[in-house]
Amino acid sequence: MPKILAIEDDATTGKEIVAELEQHGFVVEWTTDGRDGLARALSGEFDAVILDRLLPRMDGLAIVTEMRGEMVDIPVLMISALSDVDERIRGLRAGGDDYMTKPFASEELAARLEVLLRRRQAAPRQLSLSVADLELDLISRTAHRDGVEIRLMPTEYKLLEFMMRNSGQILTRTMIFEAIWGYHFDPGTNLIDVHLGRLRRKIDRPGLTQLIHTIRGSGYALNAPA
């Protein structure tokens, strides 16, 4: 039977989730704390996670970002009282597989979870990413370009993976900041400039075709040569 982790701080909602999923044959563990939820999600014991967006001690966006950074690829169904489109986009881009707005029907939540689990069983696990002569091994978490290994710090790895998964797209500073650091963008920070500058020096070595591009007034993009 699939084992589900529910991270939800509202007692009424948490009890409804547990009761509904147990009726569908799931084994459910429920926690109300963000940091405890992250520790359990990283344990490898669960087949899927139901994750509230706003939690004590650790935000839901930070949890799913950390999970994806640690290569935990189980389905994540995010739930939130925040209903605007931008919030749903943030949740999905951070690594969520689906997003439901509160209040919701518990029967629909169970049905969406079943769909996510079926989809995961049917899809082969992606082992690597490649753009032109740049390759990223998602298992060993190593990168190579032009046959040369690139040593990456953990944040550089997350940044490169995010850009390669979205190659060919313009990524705004807000999108990058929230996907990598997991909280709202601070216009005054230079984190993106520092890490992207280091990554660019490693990826676009002298003599190689430039892959990482600055799109003036818009953001950044990782593109294969035309």
Coordinates of N, CA and C in Angstrom, one line a residue:
M1 N 0.9 -1.2 0.0 CA 0.0 0.0 0.0 C 0.9 1.2 0.0
P2 N 0.5 2.2 -0.8 CA 1.3 3.5 -0.8 C 1.4 4.2 0.5
K3 N 2.5 4.7 0.9 CA 2.7 5.4 2.2 C 2.8 6.9 1.9
I4 N 1.9 7.7 2.5 CA 1.8 9.1 2.2 C 2.2 9.9 3.4
L5 N 2.9 11.0 3.2 CA 3.2 11.9 4.2 C 2.4 13.2 4.0
A6 N 1.6 13.6 5.0 CA 0.8 14.8 5.0 C 1.5 15.8 5.9
I7 N 1.8 17.0 5.4 CA 2.4 18.1 6.2 C 1.4 19.2 6.2
E8 N 0.7 19.3 7.2 CA -0.4 20.3 7.3 C -0.6 20.7 8.7
D9 N -0.6 22.0 9.0 CA -0.7 22.5 10.4 C -2.1 22.7 10.9
D10 N -3.0 22.7 10.0 CA -4.4 22.9 10.4 C -5.0 21.6 10.8
A11 N -5.4 21.5 12.1 CA -5.9 20.2 12.6 C -7.1 19.6 11.9
T12 N -8.0 20.5 11.6 CA -9.2 20.0 10.9 C -8.9 19.4 9.5
T13 N -8.1 20.2 8.8 CA -7.7 19.7 7.4 C -6.9 18.5 7.5
G14 N -6.0 18.4 8.4 CA -5.1 17.3 8.6 C -5.9 16.0 8.9
K15 N -6.9 16.1 9.8 CA -7.7 14.9 10.1 C -8.5 14.5 8.9
E16 N -9.0 15.4 8.2 CA -9.8 15.1 7.0 C -9.0 14.4 5.9
I17 N -7.8 14.8 5.7 CA -6.9 14.2 4.8 C -6.6 12.8 5.2
V18 N -6.2 12.6 6.5 CA -5.9 11.2 7.0 C -7.1 10.3 6.8
A19 N -8.3 10.8 7.2 CA -9.5 9.9 7.1 C -9.8 9.5 5.7
E20 N -9.7 10.5 4.8 CA -10.1 10.2 3.4 C -9.0 9.2 2.7
L21 N -7.8 9.5 3.0 CA -6.8 8.6 2.3 C -6.8 7.2 2.9
E22 N -7.0 7.1 4.2 CA -7.1 5.8 4.8 C -8.3 5.0 4.2
Q23 N -9.3 5.7 3.9 CA -10.5 5.0 3.2 C -10.1 4.4 1.9
H24 N -9.1 5.1 1.2 CA -8.7 4.6 -0.1 C -7.5 3.7 0.0
G25 N -7.2 3.2 1.2 CA -6.2 2.2 1.3 C -4.8 2.7 1.5
F26 N -4.6 4.0 1.7 CA -3.2 4.5 1.9 C -2.8 4.4 3.3
V27 N -1.5 4.3 3.6 CA -1.0 4.4 4.9 C -0.5 5.9 5.0
V28 N -1.0 6.6 6.0 CA -0.7 8.0 6.1 C 0.0 8.4 7.5
E29 N 1.0 9.2 7.3 CA 1.6 9.8 8.5 C 1.4 11.3 8.4
W30 N 1.1 12.0 9.5 CA 0.7 13.4 9.5 C 1.6 14.1 10.5
T31 N 2.1 15.2 10.0 CA 2.9 16.1 10.9 C 2.4 17.6 10.7
T32 N 2.5 18.4 11.7 CA 2.1 19.8 11.6 C 3.2 20.8 11.5
D33 N 4.5 20.3 11.5 CA 5.6 21.1 11.6 C 6.5 21.0 10.3
G34 N 6.9 22.2 9.8 CA 7.6 22.2 8.5 C 9.0 21.5 8.6
R35 N 9.8 21.7 9.6 CA 11.1 21.1 9.7 C 11.0 19.6 9.9
D36 N 10.0 19.2 10.8 CA 9.8 17.8 10.9 C 9.4 17.1 9.6
G37 N 8.5 17.8 8.9 CA 8.0 17.3 7.7 C 9.1 17.1 6.7
L38 N 10.0 18.1 6.6 CA 11.2 18.0 5.7 C 12.0 16.8 6.0
A39 N 12.3 16.6 7.3 CA 13.1 15.4 7.7 C 12.5 14.1 7.3
R40 N 11.2 14.0 7.5 CA 10.5 12.8 7.1 C 10.5 12.6 5.6
A41 N 10.3 13.7 4.9 CA 10.2 13.6 3.4 C 11.5 13.2 2.8
L42 N 12.6 13.5 3.5 CA 14.0 13.1 3.0 C 14.4 11.7 3.4
S43 N 13.5 11.1 4.2 CA 13.9 9.8 4.8 C 13.8 8.6 3.7
G44 N 13.1 8.8 2.6 CA 13.0 7.8 1.7 C 11.9 6.8 2.0
E45 N 11.1 7.0 3.0 CA 10.0 6.1 3.5 C 8.7 6.3 2.8
F46 N 8.5 7.4 2.0 CA 7.2 7.7 1.5 C 7.1 7.6 0.0
D47 N 5.9 7.4 -0.5 CA 5.6 7.3 -1.9 C 5.1 8.7 -2.5
A48 N 4.6 9.5 -1.6 CA 4.2 10.8 -2.0 C 4.0 11.7 -0.8
V49 N 3.9 13.0 -1.1 CA 3.8 14.0 0.0 C 2.6 15.0 -0.3
I50 N 1.8 15.2 0.7 CA 0.8 16.3 0.6 C 1.3 17.4 1.4
L51 N 1.5 18.6 0.8 CA 2.3 19.6 1.5 C 1.6 21.0 1.5
D52 N 1.3 21.5 2.7 CA 0.7 22.8 2.8 C 1.7 23.9 2.5
R53 N 1.2 24.9 1.9 CA 2.1 26.0 1.5 C 2.7 26.8 2.6
L54 N 1.8 27.1 3.6 CA 2.2 27.9 4.8 C 2.3 27.1 6.0
L55 N 3.5 26.9 6.6 CA 3.7 26.0 7.7 C 4.6 26.7 8.8
P56 N 4.4 26.3 10.0 CA 5.3 26.8 11.1 C 6.8 26.3 10.9
R57 N 7.7 27.1 11.1 CA 9.2 26.8 11.2 C 9.8 26.6 9.8
M58 N 9.0 26.2 8.8 CA 9.6 26.1 7.5 C 8.5 26.1 6.4
D59 N 8.6 27.0 5.5 CA 7.6 27.2 4.4 C 7.6 26.0 3.5
G60 N 6.4 25.8 2.9 CA 6.2 24.7 2.0 C 7.1 24.8 0.7
L61 N 7.3 26.0 0.2 CA 8.2 26.2 -0.9 C 9.6 25.8 -0.6
A62 N 10.0 26.1 0.6 CA 11.4 25.8 1.0 C 11.5 24.2 1.1
I63 N 10.5 23.6 1.6 CA 10.5 22.1 1.8 C 10.6 21.4 0.4
V64 N 9.8 21.8 -0.5 CA 9.8 21.1 -1.8 C 11.1 21.4 -2.6
T65 N 11.6 22.7 -2.4 CA 12.9 23.0 -3.1 C 14.0 22.2 -2.5
E66 N 14.0 22.0 -1.2 CA 15.0 21.2 -0.5 C 14.9 19.7 -1.0
M67 N 13.7 19.2 -1.1 CA 13.5 17.8 -1.5 C 14.1 17.6 -2.9
R68 N 13.8 18.5 -3.8 CA 14.3 18.4 -5.2 C 15.8 18.5 -5.2
G69 N 16.3 19.4 -4.4 CA 17.7 19.6 -4.3 C 18.5 18.4 -3.8
E70 N 17.8 17.6 -3.0 CA 18.4 16.3 -2.5 C 17.9 15.1 -3.3
M71 N 17.4 15.4 -4.5 CA 17.0 14.3 -5.4 C 15.9 13.4 -4.9
V72 N 15.1 13.9 -4.1 CA 13.9 13.2 -3.7 C 12.8 13.5 -4.7
D73 N 12.5 12.5 -5.6 CA 11.6 12.8 -6.7 C 10.2 12.3 -6.6
I74 N 9.8 12.0 -5.4 CA 8.4 11.5 -5.2 C 7.4 12.6 -5.5
P75 N 6.2 12.2 -5.9 CA 5.2 13.3 -6.1 C 4.9 14.1 -4.9
V76 N 4.7 15.4 -5.2 CA 4.3 16.4 -4.1 C 3.0 17.1 -4.6
L77 N 2.0 16.9 -3.8 CA 0.7 17.6 -4.0 C 0.6 18.8 -3.0
M78 N 0.7 20.0 -3.5 CA 0.7 21.2 -2.7 C -0.7 21.6 -2.5
I79 N -1.0 22.1 -1.2 CA -2.4 22.6 -0.9 C -2.2 23.9 -0.2
S80 N -3.1 24.9 -0.5 CA -2.9 26.2 0.1 C -4.1 27.0 0.1
A81 N -4.2 28.0 1.0 CA -5.3 28.9 1.0 C -5.0 30.1 0.0
L82 N -3.7 30.1 -0.4 CA -3.3 31.2 -1.4 C -3.7 30.7 -2.8
S83 N -4.7 31.5 -3.3 CA -5.3 31.0 -4.5 C -4.9 31.7 -5.8
D84 N -4.1 32.8 -5.7 CA -3.8 33.5 -7.0 C -2.9 32.7 -7.9
V85 N -2.9 33.0 -9.1 CA -2.1 32.3 -10.1 C -0.7 32.3 -9.8
D86 N -0.1 33.4 -9.4 CA 1.3 33.5 -9.1 C 1.7 32.5 -8.1
E87 N 0.9 32.3 -7.0 CA 1.2 31.4 -6.0 C 1.3 30.0 -6.5
R88 N 0.3 29.6 -7.4 CA 0.3 28.3 -7.9 C 1.5 28.0 -8.8
I89 N 1.9 29.1 -9.6 CA 3.1 28.9 -10.4 C 4.3 28.8 -9.6
R90 N 4.4 29.5 -8.5 CA 5.6 29.4 -7.6 C 5.7 27.9 -7.0
G91 N 4.5 27.4 -6.6 CA 4.5 26.0 -6.1 C 5.0 25.0 -7.1
L92 N 4.5 25.1 -8.3 CA 4.8 24.2 -9.4 C 6.2 24.3 -9.8
R93 N 6.7 25.5 -9.9 CA 8.1 25.7 -10.4 C 9.1 25.4 -9.3
A94 N 8.7 25.4 -8.1 CA 9.6 25.0 -7.0 C 9.8 23.5 -7.0
G95 N 8.9 22.8 -7.6 CA 9.0 21.3 -7.7 C 7.8 20.6 -7.3
G96 N 6.7 21.3 -7.1 CA 5.4 20.6 -6.8 C 4.9 20.0 -8.1
D97 N 4.1 18.9 -8.0 CA 3.6 18.2 -9.1 C 2.1 18.6 -9.4
D98 N 1.4 19.1 -8.4 CA 0.1 19.5 -8.5 C -0.2 20.5 -7.4
Y99 N -1.3 21.3 -7.5 CA -1.6 22.3 -6.6 C -3.1 22.4 -6.4
M100 N -3.6 22.4 -5.2 CA -5.0 22.5 -4.9 C -5.2 23.7 -3.9
T101 N -6.3 24.4 -4.2 CA -6.6 25.6 -3.3 C -7.6 25.2 -2.3
K102 N -7.4 25.6 -1.1 CA -8.4 25.4 0.0 C -9.5 26.4 -0.1
P103 N -10.7 26.0 0.2 CA -11.1 24.6 0.6 C -11.3 23.7 -0.6
F104 N -11.1 22.4 -0.4 CA -11.2 21.5 -1.5 C -12.0 20.3 -1.0
A105 N -12.5 19.5 -1.9 CA -13.1 18.2 -1.6 C -12.1 17.2 -1.3
S106 N -12.2 16.5 -0.2 CA -11.2 15.5 0.1 C -11.2 14.4 -0.9
E107 N -12.3 14.1 -1.5 CA -12.4 13.0 -2.5 C -11.5 13.4 -3.7
E108 N -11.6 14.7 -4.1 CA -10.8 15.1 -5.2 C -9.3 15.0 -4.9
L109 N -8.9 15.4 -3.7 CA -7.5 15.3 -3.3 C -7.0 13.8 -3.4
A110 N -7.8 12.9 -2.9 CA -7.4 11.5 -3.1 C -7.3 11.1 -4.5
A111 N -8.2 11.5 -5.4 CA -8.2 11.2 -6.8 C -6.9 11.8 -7.5
R112 N -6.6 13.0 -7.1 CA -5.4 13.6 -7.7 C -4.1 12.9 -7.3
L113 N -4.1 12.5 -6.0 CA -3.0 11.7 -5.5 C -2.8 10.4 -6.3
E114 N -3.9 9.7 -6.5 CA -3.9 8.5 -7.2 C -3.3 8.7 -8.6
V115 N -3.7 9.8 -9.3 CA -3.2 10.1 -10.6 C -1.7 10.3 -10.6
L116 N -1.2 11.1 -9.6 CA 0.2 11.4 -9.5 C 1.0 10.1 -9.3
L117 N 0.5 9.2 -8.5 CA 1.2 7.9 -8.3 C 1.2 7.0 -9.5
R118 N 0.1 7.0 -10.2 CA 0.1 6.2 -11.5 C 1.0 6.8 -12.5
R119 N 1.1 8.1 -12.6 CA 1.9 8.8 -13.5 C 3.4 8.5 -13.2
R120 N 3.7 8.4 -12.0 CA 5.1 8.2 -11.6 C 5.5 6.7 -11.9
Q121 N 4.6 5.8 -11.7 CA 4.9 4.4 -12.0 C 5.1 4.2 -13.5
A122 N 4.4 5.0 -14.3 CA 4.4 4.8 -15.7 C 5.7 5.5 -16.3
A123 N 6.2 6.5 -15.7 CA 7.3 7.3 -16.3 C 8.6 6.8 -15.8
P124 N 9.5 6.5 -16.8 CA 10.9 6.1 -16.4 C 11.6 7.3 -15.7
R125 N 12.4 7.0 -14.7 CA 13.2 8.0 -14.0 C 14.2 8.6 -14.9
Q126 N 14.3 9.9 -14.9 CA 15.3 10.6 -15.7 C 16.6 10.6 -15.0
L127 N 17.6 10.2 -15.8 CA 18.9 10.0 -15.2 C 19.9 11.1 -15.5
S128 N 19.7 11.8 -16.5 CA 20.6 12.9 -16.9 C 19.9 14.0 -17.7
L129 N 20.6 15.1 -17.8 CA 20.1 16.2 -18.6 C 21.3 16.6 -19.5
S130 N 20.9 17.1 -20.7 CA 22.0 17.6 -21.6 C 21.5 18.7 -22.5
V131 N 22.4 19.7 -22.6 CA 22.2 20.8 -23.5 C 23.5 21.0 -24.3
A132 N 23.4 20.9 -25.6 CA 24.6 20.9 -26.4 C 25.7 19.9 -25.9
D133 N 26.9 20.4 -25.6 CA 27.9 19.5 -25.1 C 28.0 19.5 -23.5
L134 N 27.0 20.1 -22.9 CA 26.9 20.1 -21.4 C 26.0 19.0 -20.9
E135 N 26.5 18.2 -20.0 CA 25.8 17.0 -19.5 C 25.8 17.1 -18.0
L136 N 24.6 16.8 -17.4 CA 24.4 16.8 -16.0 C 23.9 15.4 -15.5
D137 N 24.6 14.7 -14.8 CA 24.2 13.4 -14.3 C 23.4 13.6 -13.0
L138 N 22.1 13.2 -13.0 CA 21.3 13.4 -11.9 C 21.4 12.4 -10.8
I139 N 22.1 11.4 -11.0 CA 22.4 10.3 -10.0 C 23.7 10.7 -9.2
S140 N 24.8 10.9 -9.9 CA 26.0 11.2 -9.3 C 26.1 12.7 -9.0
R141 N 25.2 13.5 -9.6 CA 25.2 14.9 -9.4 C 26.5 15.6 -9.8
T142 N 27.0 15.1 -11.0 CA 28.2 15.6 -11.6 C 27.9 16.2 -13.0
A143 N 28.7 17.2 -13.4 CA 28.5 17.8 -14.7 C 29.8 17.7 -15.5
H144 N 29.6 17.6 -16.8 CA 30.7 17.6 -17.7 C 30.4 18.5 -18.9
R145 N 31.4 19.2 -19.4 CA 31.3 19.9 -20.7 C 32.5 19.7 -21.5
D146 N 32.3 19.3 -22.8 CA 33.4 19.1 -23.7 C 34.3 18.0 -23.1
G147 N 33.7 17.0 -22.4 CA 34.5 15.9 -21.8 C 35.2 16.2 -20.6
V148 N 35.1 17.4 -20.0 CA 35.8 17.8 -18.8 C 34.8 17.9 -17.7
E149 N 35.2 17.3 -16.5 CA 34.3 17.4 -15.4 C 34.3 18.8 -14.8
I150 N 33.1 19.2 -14.4 CA 32.9 20.5 -13.7 C 32.6 20.3 -12.3
R151 N 33.4 20.8 -11.4 CA 33.2 20.7 -10.0 C 32.2 21.8 -9.5
L152 N 31.0 21.3 -9.0 CA 30.0 22.3 -8.6 C 29.7 22.2 -7.1
M153 N 29.5 23.4 -6.5 CA 29.1 23.5 -5.2 C 27.6 23.2 -5.2
P154 N 27.0 22.8 -4.0 CA 25.6 22.4 -4.0 C 24.6 23.4 -4.6
T155 N 24.8 24.7 -4.3 CA 23.9 25.7 -4.8 C 24.1 25.9 -6.3
E156 N 25.3 25.7 -6.8 CA 25.6 25.8 -8.2 C 24.9 24.6 -9.0
Y157 N 25.0 23.5 -8.3 CA 24.3 22.3 -8.9 C 22.8 22.6 -9.1
K158 N 22.2 23.0 -8.0 CA 20.7 23.3 -8.1 C 20.4 24.3 -9.1
L159 N 21.2 25.4 -9.2 CA 21.0 26.4 -10.2 C 21.2 25.9 -11.6
L160 N 22.2 25.0 -11.9 CA 22.4 24.5 -13.2 C 21.3 23.5 -13.5
E161 N 20.9 22.7 -12.6 CA 19.8 21.7 -12.9 C 18.5 22.5 -13.3
F162 N 18.2 23.5 -12.5 CA 17.0 24.3 -12.8 C 17.1 25.0 -14.2
M163 N 18.2 25.5 -14.5 CA 18.4 26.1 -15.8 C 18.3 25.1 -17.0
M164 N 18.9 23.9 -16.8 CA 18.9 22.9 -17.8 C 17.5 22.3 -18.0
R165 N 16.8 22.2 -16.9 CA 15.4 21.7 -17.0 C 14.5 22.7 -17.7
N166 N 14.9 23.9 -17.7 CA 14.1 25.0 -18.4 C 14.9 25.6 -19.5
S167 N 15.8 24.8 -20.2 CA 16.6 25.4 -21.2 C 15.8 26.0 -22.4
G168 N 16.2 27.1 -22.9 CA 15.5 27.7 -24.0 C 14.5 28.7 -23.5
Q169 N 14.2 28.8 -22.2 CA 13.3 29.7 -21.6 C 14.0 30.8 -20.9
I170 N 13.4 32.0 -20.9 CA 13.9 33.1 -20.1 C 13.4 32.9 -18.7
L171 N 14.4 32.9 -17.8 CA 14.1 32.7 -16.3 C 14.4 34.1 -15.6
T172 N 13.3 34.6 -15.0 CA 13.5 35.9 -14.4 C 14.3 35.7 -13.1
R173 N 14.8 36.8 -12.5 CA 15.5 36.7 -11.2 C 14.6 36.2 -10.1
T174 N 13.3 36.6 -10.2 CA 12.3 36.1 -9.2 C 12.2 34.6 -9.3
M175 N 12.0 34.1 -10.5 CA 11.8 32.6 -10.7 C 13.1 31.9 -10.2
I176 N 14.2 32.4 -10.5 CA 15.5 31.7 -10.1 C 15.6 31.7 -8.6
F177 N 15.4 32.9 -8.0 CA 15.5 33.0 -6.5 C 14.6 32.1 -5.8
E178 N 13.3 32.1 -6.2 CA 12.4 31.3 -5.4 C 12.5 29.8 -5.7
A179 N 13.0 29.4 -6.8 CA 13.3 28.0 -7.1 C 14.5 27.5 -6.4
I180 N 15.5 28.3 -6.2 CA 16.7 27.8 -5.6 C 16.8 28.0 -4.1
W181 N 16.3 29.2 -3.7 CA 16.4 29.5 -2.2 C 15.1 29.4 -1.5
G182 N 14.0 29.3 -2.2 CA 12.7 28.8 -1.6 C 12.0 29.9 -0.9
Y183 N 12.3 31.2 -1.1 CA 11.4 32.2 -0.4 C 11.4 33.4 -1.4
H184 N 10.5 34.4 -1.0 CA 10.2 35.5 -1.9 C 11.5 36.3 -2.2
F185 N 11.5 36.7 -3.4 CA 12.7 37.4 -4.0 C 12.9 38.7 -3.3
D186 N 14.2 39.0 -2.9 CA 14.6 40.2 -2.3 C 15.4 41.0 -3.4
P187 N 14.8 42.1 -3.9 CA 15.5 42.8 -5.0 C 16.9 43.3 -4.6
G188 N 17.2 43.5 -3.3 CA 18.4 44.0 -2.8 C 19.5 42.9 -2.7
T189 N 19.2 41.7 -2.9 CA 20.2 40.6 -2.7 C 21.1 40.5 -4.0
N190 N 22.3 40.0 -3.7 CA 23.2 39.7 -4.9 C 23.5 38.3 -5.0
L191 N 22.7 37.4 -4.3 CA 22.9 36.0 -4.3 C 22.9 35.4 -5.7
I192 N 22.0 35.9 -6.5 CA 21.9 35.3 -7.9 C 23.1 35.7 -8.7
D193 N 23.6 37.0 -8.6 CA 24.7 37.5 -9.3 C 26.0 36.7 -9.0
V194 N 26.2 36.5 -7.7 CA 27.4 35.8 -7.2 C 27.4 34.3 -7.7
H195 N 26.3 33.6 -7.5 CA 26.3 32.2 -7.9 C 26.2 32.0 -9.4
L196 N 25.5 32.8 -10.1 CA 25.4 32.7 -11.5 C 26.7 33.1 -12.2
G197 N 27.4 34.1 -11.6 CA 28.7 34.4 -12.1 C 29.7 33.3 -12.0
R198 N 29.7 32.6 -10.8 CA 30.6 31.5 -10.6 C 30.3 30.3 -11.6
L199 N 29.0 30.1 -11.7 CA 28.5 29.0 -12.6 C 28.9 29.3 -14.0
R200 N 28.7 30.5 -14.4 CA 29.0 30.9 -15.8 C 30.5 30.7 -16.1
R201 N 31.4 31.0 -15.2 CA 32.8 30.9 -15.4 C 33.2 29.4 -15.5
K202 N 32.4 28.5 -14.8 CA 32.7 27.1 -14.9 C 32.1 26.5 -16.2
I203 N 31.0 26.9 -16.6 CA 30.3 26.3 -17.8 C 30.9 26.9 -19.1
D204 N 31.0 28.2 -19.1 CA 31.4 28.9 -20.4 C 32.9 29.2 -20.3
R205 N 33.7 28.2 -20.3 CA 35.1 28.4 -20.2 C 35.6 29.0 -21.5
P206 N 36.8 29.7 -21.5 CA 37.3 30.3 -22.7 C 37.5 29.2 -23.8
G207 N 37.1 29.6 -25.0 CA 37.2 28.7 -26.1 C 35.9 27.9 -26.4
L208 N 35.0 28.0 -25.5 CA 33.7 27.2 -25.7 C 32.6 28.2 -26.0
T209 N 31.6 27.7 -26.8 CA 30.4 28.5 -27.1 C 29.6 28.8 -25.9
Q210 N 29.2 30.1 -25.8 CA 28.5 30.5 -24.6 C 27.1 29.8 -24.6
L211 N 26.8 29.3 -23.4 CA 25.5 28.7 -23.2 C 24.6 29.5 -22.3
I212 N 25.2 30.2 -21.3 CA 24.4 31.0 -20.3 C 24.4 32.4 -20.8
H213 N 23.2 32.9 -21.0 CA 23.0 34.3 -21.5 C 22.2 35.2 -20.6
T214 N 22.6 36.4 -20.5 CA 21.9 37.4 -19.8 C 20.9 38.1 -20.8
I215 N 19.6 38.1 -20.4 CA 18.6 38.7 -21.3 C 18.3 40.1 -20.6
R216 N 18.8 41.1 -21.2 CA 18.7 42.4 -20.5 C 17.3 42.8 -20.3
G217 N 17.0 43.2 -19.0 CA 15.7 43.6 -18.6 C 14.7 42.5 -18.3
S218 N 15.1 41.2 -18.6 CA 14.2 40.1 -18.4 C 14.8 39.0 -17.4
G219 N 16.0 38.6 -17.6 CA 16.5 37.6 -16.7 C 17.7 36.9 -17.4
Y220 N 17.6 35.5 -17.4 CA 18.7 34.7 -17.9 C 18.2 33.5 -18.6
A221 N 19.0 32.9 -19.5 CA 18.6 31.7 -20.2 C 19.8 30.9 -20.5
L222 N 19.6 29.6 -20.5 CA 20.6 28.6 -20.9 C 20.1 28.0 -22.2
N223 N 20.8 28.4 -23.3 CA 20.4 28.0 -24.6 C 21.5 27.2 -25.3
A224 N 21.1 26.2 -26.1 CA 22.0 25.5 -27.0 C 22.3 26.4 -28.2
P225 N 23.5 26.3 -28.8 CA 23.8 27.1 -29.9 C 22.8 26.9 -31.1
A226 N 22.4 27.9 -31.8 CA 21.5 27.7 -32.9 C 22.1 27.0 -34.0

